[in-house]
Short mmCIF file of C-alpha atoms in Angstrom, two decimals:
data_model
loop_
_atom_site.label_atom_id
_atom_site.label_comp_id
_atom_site.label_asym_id
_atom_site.label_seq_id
_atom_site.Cartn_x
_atom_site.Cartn_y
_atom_site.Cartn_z
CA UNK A 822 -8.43 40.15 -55.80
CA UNK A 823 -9.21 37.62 -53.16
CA UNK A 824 -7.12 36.42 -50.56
CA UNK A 825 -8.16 33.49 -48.91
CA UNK A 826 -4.81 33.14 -47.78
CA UNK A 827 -5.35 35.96 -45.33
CA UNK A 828 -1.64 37.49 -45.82
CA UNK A 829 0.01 40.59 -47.35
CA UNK A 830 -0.40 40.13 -51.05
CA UNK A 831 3.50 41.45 -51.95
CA UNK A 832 5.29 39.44 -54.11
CA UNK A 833 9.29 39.37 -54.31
CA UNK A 834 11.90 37.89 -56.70
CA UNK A 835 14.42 37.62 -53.99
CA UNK A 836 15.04 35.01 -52.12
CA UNK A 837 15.22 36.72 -48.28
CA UNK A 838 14.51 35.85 -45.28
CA UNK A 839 13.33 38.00 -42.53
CA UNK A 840 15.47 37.91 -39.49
CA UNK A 841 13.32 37.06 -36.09
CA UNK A 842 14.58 40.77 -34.48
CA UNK A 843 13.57 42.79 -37.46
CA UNK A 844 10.78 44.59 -35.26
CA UNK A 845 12.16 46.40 -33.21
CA UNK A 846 10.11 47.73 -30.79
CA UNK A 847 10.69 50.38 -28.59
CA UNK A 848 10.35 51.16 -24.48
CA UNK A 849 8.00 54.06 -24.05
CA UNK A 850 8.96 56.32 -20.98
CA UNK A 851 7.53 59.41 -19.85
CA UNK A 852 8.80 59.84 -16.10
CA UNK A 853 13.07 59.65 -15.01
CA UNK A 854 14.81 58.81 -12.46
CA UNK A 855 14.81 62.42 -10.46
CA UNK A 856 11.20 62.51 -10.90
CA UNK A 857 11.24 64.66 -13.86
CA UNK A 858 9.40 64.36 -17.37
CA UNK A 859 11.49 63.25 -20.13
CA UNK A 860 12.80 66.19 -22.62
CA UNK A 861 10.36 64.96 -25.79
CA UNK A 862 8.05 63.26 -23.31
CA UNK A 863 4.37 64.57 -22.81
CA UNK A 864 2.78 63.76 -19.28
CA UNK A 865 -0.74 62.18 -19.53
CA UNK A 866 -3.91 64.18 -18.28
CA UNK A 867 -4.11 62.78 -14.74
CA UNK A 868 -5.33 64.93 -11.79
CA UNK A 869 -4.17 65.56 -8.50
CA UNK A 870 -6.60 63.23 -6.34
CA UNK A 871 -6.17 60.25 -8.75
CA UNK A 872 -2.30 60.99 -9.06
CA UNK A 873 -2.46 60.51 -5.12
CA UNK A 874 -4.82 57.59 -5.00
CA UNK A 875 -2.88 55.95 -7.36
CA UNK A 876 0.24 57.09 -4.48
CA UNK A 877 -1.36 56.27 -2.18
CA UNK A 878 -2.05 52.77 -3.30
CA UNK A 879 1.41 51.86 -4.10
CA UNK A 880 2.61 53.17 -0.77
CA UNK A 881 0.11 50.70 0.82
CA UNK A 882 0.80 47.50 -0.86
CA UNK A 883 4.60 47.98 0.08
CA UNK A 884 4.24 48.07 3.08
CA UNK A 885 1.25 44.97 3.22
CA UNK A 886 4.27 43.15 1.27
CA UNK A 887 6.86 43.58 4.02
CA UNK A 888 4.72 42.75 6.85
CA UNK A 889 3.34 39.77 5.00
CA UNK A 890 6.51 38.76 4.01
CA UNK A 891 7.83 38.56 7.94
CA UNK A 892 4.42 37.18 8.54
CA UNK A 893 5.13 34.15 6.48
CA UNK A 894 8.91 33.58 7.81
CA UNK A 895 6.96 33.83 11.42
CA UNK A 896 4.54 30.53 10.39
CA UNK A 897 1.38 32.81 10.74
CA UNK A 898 0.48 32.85 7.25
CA UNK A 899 1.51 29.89 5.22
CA UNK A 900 2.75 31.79 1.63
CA UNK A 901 2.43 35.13 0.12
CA UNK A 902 4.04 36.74 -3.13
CA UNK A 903 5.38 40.62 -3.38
CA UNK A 904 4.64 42.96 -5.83
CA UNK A 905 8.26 44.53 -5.05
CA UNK A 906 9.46 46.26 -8.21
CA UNK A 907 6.17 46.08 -10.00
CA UNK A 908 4.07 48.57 -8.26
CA UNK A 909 3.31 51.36 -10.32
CA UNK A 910 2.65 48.48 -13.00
CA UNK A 911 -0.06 47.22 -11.32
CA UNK A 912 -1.56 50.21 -9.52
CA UNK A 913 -1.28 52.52 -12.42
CA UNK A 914 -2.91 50.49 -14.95
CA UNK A 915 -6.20 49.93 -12.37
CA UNK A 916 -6.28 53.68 -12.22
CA UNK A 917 -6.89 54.08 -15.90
CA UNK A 918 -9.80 51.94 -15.82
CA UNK A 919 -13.66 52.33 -15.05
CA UNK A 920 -14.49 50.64 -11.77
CA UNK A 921 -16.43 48.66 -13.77
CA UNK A 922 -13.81 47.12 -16.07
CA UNK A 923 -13.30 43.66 -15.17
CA UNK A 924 -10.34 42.80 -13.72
CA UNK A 925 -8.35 39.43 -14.48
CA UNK A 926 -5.00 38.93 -12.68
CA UNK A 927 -2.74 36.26 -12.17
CA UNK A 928 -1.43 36.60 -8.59
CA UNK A 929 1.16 39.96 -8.02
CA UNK A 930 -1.85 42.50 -8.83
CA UNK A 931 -3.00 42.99 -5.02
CA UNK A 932 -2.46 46.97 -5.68
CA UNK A 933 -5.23 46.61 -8.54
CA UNK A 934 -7.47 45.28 -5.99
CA UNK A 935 -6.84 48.07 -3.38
CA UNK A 936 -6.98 50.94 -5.22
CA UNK A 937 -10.77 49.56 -6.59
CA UNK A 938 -11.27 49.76 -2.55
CA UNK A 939 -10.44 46.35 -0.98
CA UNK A 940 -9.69 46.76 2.32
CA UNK A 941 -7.12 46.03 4.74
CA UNK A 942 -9.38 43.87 7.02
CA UNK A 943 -10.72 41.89 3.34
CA UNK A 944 -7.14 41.35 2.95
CA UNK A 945 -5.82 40.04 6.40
CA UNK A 946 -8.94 37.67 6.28
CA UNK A 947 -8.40 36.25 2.90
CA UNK A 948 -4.71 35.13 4.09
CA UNK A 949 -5.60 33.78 7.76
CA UNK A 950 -8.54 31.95 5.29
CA UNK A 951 -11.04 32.78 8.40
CA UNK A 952 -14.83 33.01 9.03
CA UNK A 953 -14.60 36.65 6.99
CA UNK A 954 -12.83 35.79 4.07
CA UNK A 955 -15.07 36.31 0.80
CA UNK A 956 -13.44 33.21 -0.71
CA UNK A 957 -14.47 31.44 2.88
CA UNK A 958 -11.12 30.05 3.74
CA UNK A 959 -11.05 27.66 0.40
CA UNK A 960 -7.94 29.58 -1.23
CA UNK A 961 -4.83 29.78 -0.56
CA UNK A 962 -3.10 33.12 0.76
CA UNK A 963 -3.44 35.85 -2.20
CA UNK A 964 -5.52 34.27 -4.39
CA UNK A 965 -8.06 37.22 -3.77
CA UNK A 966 -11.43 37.40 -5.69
CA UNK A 967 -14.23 40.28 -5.24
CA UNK A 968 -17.76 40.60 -6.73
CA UNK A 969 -18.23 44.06 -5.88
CA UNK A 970 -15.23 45.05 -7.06
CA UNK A 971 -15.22 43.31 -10.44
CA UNK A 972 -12.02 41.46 -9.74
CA UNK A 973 -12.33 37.95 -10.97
CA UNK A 974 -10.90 35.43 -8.06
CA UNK A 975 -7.40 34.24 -8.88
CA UNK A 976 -6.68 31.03 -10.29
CA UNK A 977 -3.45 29.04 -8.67
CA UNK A 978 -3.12 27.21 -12.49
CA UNK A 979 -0.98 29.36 -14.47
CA UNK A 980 -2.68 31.61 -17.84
CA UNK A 981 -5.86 29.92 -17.65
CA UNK A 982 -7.44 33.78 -17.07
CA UNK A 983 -6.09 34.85 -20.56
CA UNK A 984 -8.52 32.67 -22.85
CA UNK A 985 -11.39 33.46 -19.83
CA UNK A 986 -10.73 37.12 -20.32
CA UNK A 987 -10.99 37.20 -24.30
CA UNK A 988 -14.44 35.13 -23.74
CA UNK A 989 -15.67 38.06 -20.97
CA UNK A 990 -14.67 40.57 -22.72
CA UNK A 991 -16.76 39.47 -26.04
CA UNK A 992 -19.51 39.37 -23.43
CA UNK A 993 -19.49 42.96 -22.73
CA UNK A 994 -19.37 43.34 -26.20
CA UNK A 995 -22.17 41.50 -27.28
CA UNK A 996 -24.67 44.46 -26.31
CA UNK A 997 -23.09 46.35 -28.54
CA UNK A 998 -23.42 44.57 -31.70
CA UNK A 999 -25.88 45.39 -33.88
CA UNK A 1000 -27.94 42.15 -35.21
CA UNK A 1001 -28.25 42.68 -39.02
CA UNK A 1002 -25.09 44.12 -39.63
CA UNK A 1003 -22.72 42.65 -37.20
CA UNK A 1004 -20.84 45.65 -36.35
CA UNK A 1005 -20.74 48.11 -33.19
CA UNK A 1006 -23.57 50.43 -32.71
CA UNK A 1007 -22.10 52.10 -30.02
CA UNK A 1008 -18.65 52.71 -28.11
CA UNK A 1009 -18.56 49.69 -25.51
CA UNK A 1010 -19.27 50.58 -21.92
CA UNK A 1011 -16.92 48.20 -20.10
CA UNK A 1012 -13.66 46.06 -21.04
CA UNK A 1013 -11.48 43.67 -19.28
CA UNK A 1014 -7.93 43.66 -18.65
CA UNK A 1015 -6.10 40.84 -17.74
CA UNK A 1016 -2.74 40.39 -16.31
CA UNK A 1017 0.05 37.82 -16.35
CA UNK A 1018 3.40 37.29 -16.36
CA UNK A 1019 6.15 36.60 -19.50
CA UNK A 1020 6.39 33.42 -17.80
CA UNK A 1021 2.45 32.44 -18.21
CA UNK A 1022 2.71 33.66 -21.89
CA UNK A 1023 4.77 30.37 -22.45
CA UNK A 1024 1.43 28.53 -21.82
CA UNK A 1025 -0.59 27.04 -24.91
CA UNK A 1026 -3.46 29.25 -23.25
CA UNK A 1027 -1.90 32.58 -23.71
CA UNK A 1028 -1.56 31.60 -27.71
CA UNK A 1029 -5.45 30.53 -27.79
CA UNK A 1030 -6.44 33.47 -25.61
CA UNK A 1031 -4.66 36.07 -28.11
CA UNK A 1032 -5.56 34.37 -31.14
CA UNK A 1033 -8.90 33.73 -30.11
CA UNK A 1034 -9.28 38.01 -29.00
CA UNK A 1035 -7.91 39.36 -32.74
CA UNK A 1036 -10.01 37.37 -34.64
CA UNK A 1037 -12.90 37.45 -32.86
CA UNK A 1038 -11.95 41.53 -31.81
CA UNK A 1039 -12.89 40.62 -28.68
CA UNK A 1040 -12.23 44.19 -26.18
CA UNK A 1041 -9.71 43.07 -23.96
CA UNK A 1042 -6.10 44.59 -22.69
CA UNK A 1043 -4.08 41.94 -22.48
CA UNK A 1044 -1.22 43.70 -19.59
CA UNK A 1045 2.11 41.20 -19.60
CA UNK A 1046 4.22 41.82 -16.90
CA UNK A 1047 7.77 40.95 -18.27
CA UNK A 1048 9.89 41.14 -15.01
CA UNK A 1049 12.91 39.19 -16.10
CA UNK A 1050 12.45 35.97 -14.46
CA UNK A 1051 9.51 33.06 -14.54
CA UNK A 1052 10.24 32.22 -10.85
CA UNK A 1053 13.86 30.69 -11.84
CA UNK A 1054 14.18 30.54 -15.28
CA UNK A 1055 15.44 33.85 -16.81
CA UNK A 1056 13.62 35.42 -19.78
CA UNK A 1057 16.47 34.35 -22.67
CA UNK A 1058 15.64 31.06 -21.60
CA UNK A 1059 12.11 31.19 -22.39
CA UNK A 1060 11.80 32.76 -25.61
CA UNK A 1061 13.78 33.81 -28.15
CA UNK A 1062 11.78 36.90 -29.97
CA UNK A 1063 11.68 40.64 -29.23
CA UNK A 1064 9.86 39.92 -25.86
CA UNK A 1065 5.87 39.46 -25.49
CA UNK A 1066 5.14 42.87 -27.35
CA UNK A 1067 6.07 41.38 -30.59
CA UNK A 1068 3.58 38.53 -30.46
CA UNK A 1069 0.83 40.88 -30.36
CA UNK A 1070 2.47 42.07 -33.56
CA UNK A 1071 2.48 38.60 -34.88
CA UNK A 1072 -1.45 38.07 -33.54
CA UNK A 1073 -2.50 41.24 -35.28
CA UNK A 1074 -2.96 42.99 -32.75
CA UNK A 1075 -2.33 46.38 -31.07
CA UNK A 1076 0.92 46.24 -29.33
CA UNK A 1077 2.54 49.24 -26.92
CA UNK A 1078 6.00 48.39 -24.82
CA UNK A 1079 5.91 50.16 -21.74
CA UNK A 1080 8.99 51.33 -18.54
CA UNK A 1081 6.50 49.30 -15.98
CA UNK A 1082 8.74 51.81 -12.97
CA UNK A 1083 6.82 54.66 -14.91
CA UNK A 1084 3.63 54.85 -13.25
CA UNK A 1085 3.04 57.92 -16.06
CA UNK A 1086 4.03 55.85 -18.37
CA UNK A 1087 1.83 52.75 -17.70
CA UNK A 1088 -0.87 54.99 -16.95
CA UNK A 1089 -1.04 56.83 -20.61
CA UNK A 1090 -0.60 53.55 -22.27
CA UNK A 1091 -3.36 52.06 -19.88
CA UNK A 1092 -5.84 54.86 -20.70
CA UNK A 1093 -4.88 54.51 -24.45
CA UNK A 1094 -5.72 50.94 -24.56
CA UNK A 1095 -8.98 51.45 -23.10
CA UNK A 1096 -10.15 54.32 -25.40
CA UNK A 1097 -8.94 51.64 -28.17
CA UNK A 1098 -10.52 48.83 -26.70
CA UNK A 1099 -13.83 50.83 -26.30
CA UNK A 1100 -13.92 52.47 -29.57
CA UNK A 1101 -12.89 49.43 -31.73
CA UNK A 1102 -13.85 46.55 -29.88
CA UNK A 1103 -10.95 45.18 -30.25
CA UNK A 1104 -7.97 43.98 -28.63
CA UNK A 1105 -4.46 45.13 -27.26
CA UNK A 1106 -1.76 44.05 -26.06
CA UNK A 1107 0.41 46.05 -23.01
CA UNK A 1108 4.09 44.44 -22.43
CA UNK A 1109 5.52 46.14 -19.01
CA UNK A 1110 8.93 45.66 -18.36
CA UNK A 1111 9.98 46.26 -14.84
CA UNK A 1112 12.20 44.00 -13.11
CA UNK A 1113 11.23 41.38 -9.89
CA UNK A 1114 13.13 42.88 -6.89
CA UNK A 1115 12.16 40.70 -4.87
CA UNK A 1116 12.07 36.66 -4.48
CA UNK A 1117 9.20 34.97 -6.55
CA UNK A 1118 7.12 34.34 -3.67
CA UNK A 1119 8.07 32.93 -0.06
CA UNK A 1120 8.76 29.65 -1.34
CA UNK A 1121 11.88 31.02 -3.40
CA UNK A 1122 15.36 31.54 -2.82
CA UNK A 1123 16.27 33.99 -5.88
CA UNK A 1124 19.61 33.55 -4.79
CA UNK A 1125 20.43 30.48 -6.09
CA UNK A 1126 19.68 31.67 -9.40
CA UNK A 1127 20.84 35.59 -9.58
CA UNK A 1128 23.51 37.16 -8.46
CA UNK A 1129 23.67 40.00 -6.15
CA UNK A 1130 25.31 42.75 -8.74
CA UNK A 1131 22.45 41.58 -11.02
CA UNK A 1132 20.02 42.64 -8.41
CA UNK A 1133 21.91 45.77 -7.16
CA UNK A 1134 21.93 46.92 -11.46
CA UNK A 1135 17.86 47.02 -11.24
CA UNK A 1136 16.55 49.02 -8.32
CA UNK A 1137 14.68 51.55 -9.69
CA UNK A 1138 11.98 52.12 -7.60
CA UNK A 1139 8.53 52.55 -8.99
CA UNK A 1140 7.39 54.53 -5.93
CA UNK A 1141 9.95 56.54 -5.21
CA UNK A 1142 10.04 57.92 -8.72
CA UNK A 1143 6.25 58.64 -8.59
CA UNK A 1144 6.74 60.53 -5.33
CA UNK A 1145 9.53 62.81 -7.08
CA UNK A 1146 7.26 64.08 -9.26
CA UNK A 1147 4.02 64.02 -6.72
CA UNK A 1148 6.70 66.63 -4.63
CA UNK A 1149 7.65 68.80 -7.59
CA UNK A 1150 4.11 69.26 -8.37
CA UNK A 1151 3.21 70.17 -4.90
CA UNK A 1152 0.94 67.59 -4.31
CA UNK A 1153 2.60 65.59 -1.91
CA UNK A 1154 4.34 66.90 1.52
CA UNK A 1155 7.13 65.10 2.62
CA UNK A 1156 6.87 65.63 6.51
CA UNK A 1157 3.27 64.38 5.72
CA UNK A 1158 4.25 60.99 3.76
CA UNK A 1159 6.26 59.71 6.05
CA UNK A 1160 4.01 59.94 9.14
CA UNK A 1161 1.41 58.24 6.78
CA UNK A 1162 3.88 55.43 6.00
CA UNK A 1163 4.09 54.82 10.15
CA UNK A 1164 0.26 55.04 10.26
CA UNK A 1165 0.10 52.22 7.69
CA UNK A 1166 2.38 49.82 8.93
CA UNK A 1167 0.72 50.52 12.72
CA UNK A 1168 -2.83 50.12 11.01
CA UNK A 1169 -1.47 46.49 9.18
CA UNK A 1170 0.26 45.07 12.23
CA UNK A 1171 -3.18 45.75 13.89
CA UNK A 1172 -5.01 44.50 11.26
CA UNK A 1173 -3.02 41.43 11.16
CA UNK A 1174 -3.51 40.49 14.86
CA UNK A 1175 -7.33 41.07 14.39
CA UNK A 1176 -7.21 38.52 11.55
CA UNK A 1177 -5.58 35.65 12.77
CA UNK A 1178 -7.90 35.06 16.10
CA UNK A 1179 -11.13 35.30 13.78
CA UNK A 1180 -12.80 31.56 14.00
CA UNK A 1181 -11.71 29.52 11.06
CA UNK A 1182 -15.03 29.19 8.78
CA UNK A 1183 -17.35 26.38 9.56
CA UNK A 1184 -16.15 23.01 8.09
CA UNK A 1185 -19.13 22.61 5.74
CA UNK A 1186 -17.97 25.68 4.08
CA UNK A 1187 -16.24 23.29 2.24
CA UNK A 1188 -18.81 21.61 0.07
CA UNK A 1189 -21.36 24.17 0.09
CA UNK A 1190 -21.74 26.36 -3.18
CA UNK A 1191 -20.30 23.74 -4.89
CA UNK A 1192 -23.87 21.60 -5.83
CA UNK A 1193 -26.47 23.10 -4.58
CA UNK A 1194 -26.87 19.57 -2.61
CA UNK A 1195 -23.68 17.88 -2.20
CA UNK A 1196 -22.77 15.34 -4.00
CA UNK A 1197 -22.79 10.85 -2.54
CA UNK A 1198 -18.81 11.40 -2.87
CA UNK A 1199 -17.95 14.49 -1.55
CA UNK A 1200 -20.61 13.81 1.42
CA UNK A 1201 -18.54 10.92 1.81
CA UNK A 1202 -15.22 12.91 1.63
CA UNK A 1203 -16.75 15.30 3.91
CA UNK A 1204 -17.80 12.99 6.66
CA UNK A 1205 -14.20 11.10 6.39
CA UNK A 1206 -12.60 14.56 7.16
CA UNK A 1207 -15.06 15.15 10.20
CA UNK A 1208 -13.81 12.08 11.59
CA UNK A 1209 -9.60 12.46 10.95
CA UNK A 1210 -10.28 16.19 12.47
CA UNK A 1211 -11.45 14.70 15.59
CA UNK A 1212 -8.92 12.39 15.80
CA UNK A 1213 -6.50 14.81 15.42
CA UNK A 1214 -7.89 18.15 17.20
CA UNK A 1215 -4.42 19.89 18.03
CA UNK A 1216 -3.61 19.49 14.70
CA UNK A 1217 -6.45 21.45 13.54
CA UNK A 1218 -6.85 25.16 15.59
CA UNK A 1219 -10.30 26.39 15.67
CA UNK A 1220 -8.75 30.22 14.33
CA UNK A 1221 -6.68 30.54 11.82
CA UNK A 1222 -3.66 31.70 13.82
CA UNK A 1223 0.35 30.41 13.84
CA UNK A 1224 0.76 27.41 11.82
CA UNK A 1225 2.02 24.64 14.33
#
């Protein structure tokens, strides 16, 4: 029998409807509190060196968050978001990828970025937007990008990398495909994950992006970061369903709810998605739920919109469970981690003061790249900005130091 229709053929004499929360899906978690794997659980196969990369990673960007952070308050860089809460999210997820996936993130996945091996130095320079930034001083503060690295540049408009993802992933499918009969001839090399937010899955792009991946099986992981909050507005006030998990349900495609504080967790369900992914072609959908500890980015006051008990209810830490277990394995030594943690934050203040006395890139950075001979009206634009800077030179610093 056809079905044009494209639906469950199951017919019913009853009139019933189906209530919105009959799917209930559930939380996976592999890794508690004390560090210890859930009775029932089953850890994932992860070795010791990427177990401590993956460590070490998280360990990093916390500490790059609170320096940046007081950086910001001190007017030398002019905005920067945390990842505070969501670290083993993030950092766990880039571990269970090739270095060659493709990375597309929305702005909180800096750990992604340095466990693929972005530096400190890369980072300091993208945020004092000086002569060494890859992104030559264009972007603002975190909107990192790398080449080598396969980590798309961030874009400041929110969920436009969703429907970008589900067309670069059918790229790296394409290969794959065999002419005649339409079909894989071959497990996919490559795939492309790409983050966001529950808030950016309220955009009209996230709805086009997944639609667009399950019928066209495009190999992407879609990875939702469902932290409770789209900067102020709470997550009962932007939805109504079973979170973002069950609209991959609703798209058709494969859906997995994970603890985003269990970097085991995350990890498994990472390294799941990408056998899928590989193997089918096709798409999936991550939902991480881990809560914001910290303010949406420098520009926010979470205070005015949660209350202190709320906050003091949710602070697992990601890291600190990870290191639990990293002990009880004997992989990690205590005495050792915390003379590390010094190291780092000596190694980013220094890193930080090299940055911000690095020239400022040359002006014509500014319209170069863009046509590969600049256009009559952004000559013009350029040329009326030459002249307002030199009317106004202590206005303009020649590094990229303290904002005056």
């Amino acid at each position: 029998m056809s079905n044009p229709n494209n639906v469950s053929v199951n017919i019913s004499h009853d009139l019933a409807f189906i209530d919105g929360h009959a799917l209930n899906i559930p939380t996976v978690s592999i890794l508690n509190e004390d560090g210890d794997i859930h009775t029932g659980a089953t850890a994932p196969d992860i070795d010791e060196s990427t177990a401590l990369r993956l460590y070490e990673t998280m360990r990093f960007i916390r500490a790059l968050d609170e320096r940046m952070q007081a950086a910001q308050r001190q007017g030398r860089v002019s905005f920067y978001m945390q990842c505070l809460g969501e670290e083993a999210a993030v950092t766990a997820s880039a571990a269970a990828l090739d270095q060659d996936d493709m990375i597309m993130a929305q702005y909180r996945e800096q750990a992604a970025l340095h466990y693929r091996g972005f530096t400190l130095d890369q980072f300091m320079n993208q945020m004092f937007s000086n002569e060494l930034d890859l992104g030559k001083g264009r972007q603002m503060p975190i909107h990192y990008g790398s080449n080598a690295l396969n980590y798309m540049t961030i874009s400041s408009p929110l969920g436009t990398q969703i429907p970008q993802a589900t067309g670069y992933a059918y790229g790296q499918k394409i290969k794959h495909i065999d002419a005649k009969t339409g079909e894989l001839n071959s497990t996919i090399d490559n795939v492309t994950i790409c983050y966001f937010g529950e808030g950016a899955a309220s955009e009209g792009d996230f709805h086009a992006g997944l639609n667009m991946a399950a019928v066209h099986k495009s190999p992407v992981i879609f990875f939702a970061r469902n932290n409770g909050y789209a900067i102020s507005t709470p997550a009962d006030e932007q939805f109504k369903g079973d979170g973002i998990a069950s609209r991959g349900v609703g798209y058709g495609i494969k859906t997995i709810r994970v603890d985003g504080a269990d970097a085991l967790a995350v990890y498994a369900a990472t390294k799941k998605a990408r056998d899928i992914a590989t193997k089918t072609g096709e798409p999936v959908l991550i939902e991480s739920i881990a809560y914001r500890l910290g303010a949406h980015s420098t520009s926010d006051d979470p205070s005015g919109y949660r209350s202190k008990d709320e906050e003091a209810n949710f602070q697992s830490c990601p890291i600190e469970r990870f290191r639990k277990w990293l002990i009880k394995k004997n992989w990690l030594n205590d005495e050792e981690d915390t003379k590390a943690k010094e190291q780092i934050r000596e190694d980013i203040l220094a890193a930080l003061k090299r940055a911000e006395v690095v020239a400022k890139p040359a002006l014509e950075e500014l319209v170069s790249d863009v046509y590969d001979t600049p256009i009559p009206s952004l000559q013009r634009q350029y040329e009326q900005l030459k002249t307002h800077i030199k009317q106004h030179p202590d206005a303009y610093p020649v590094t990229a130091g303290r904002i005056k």
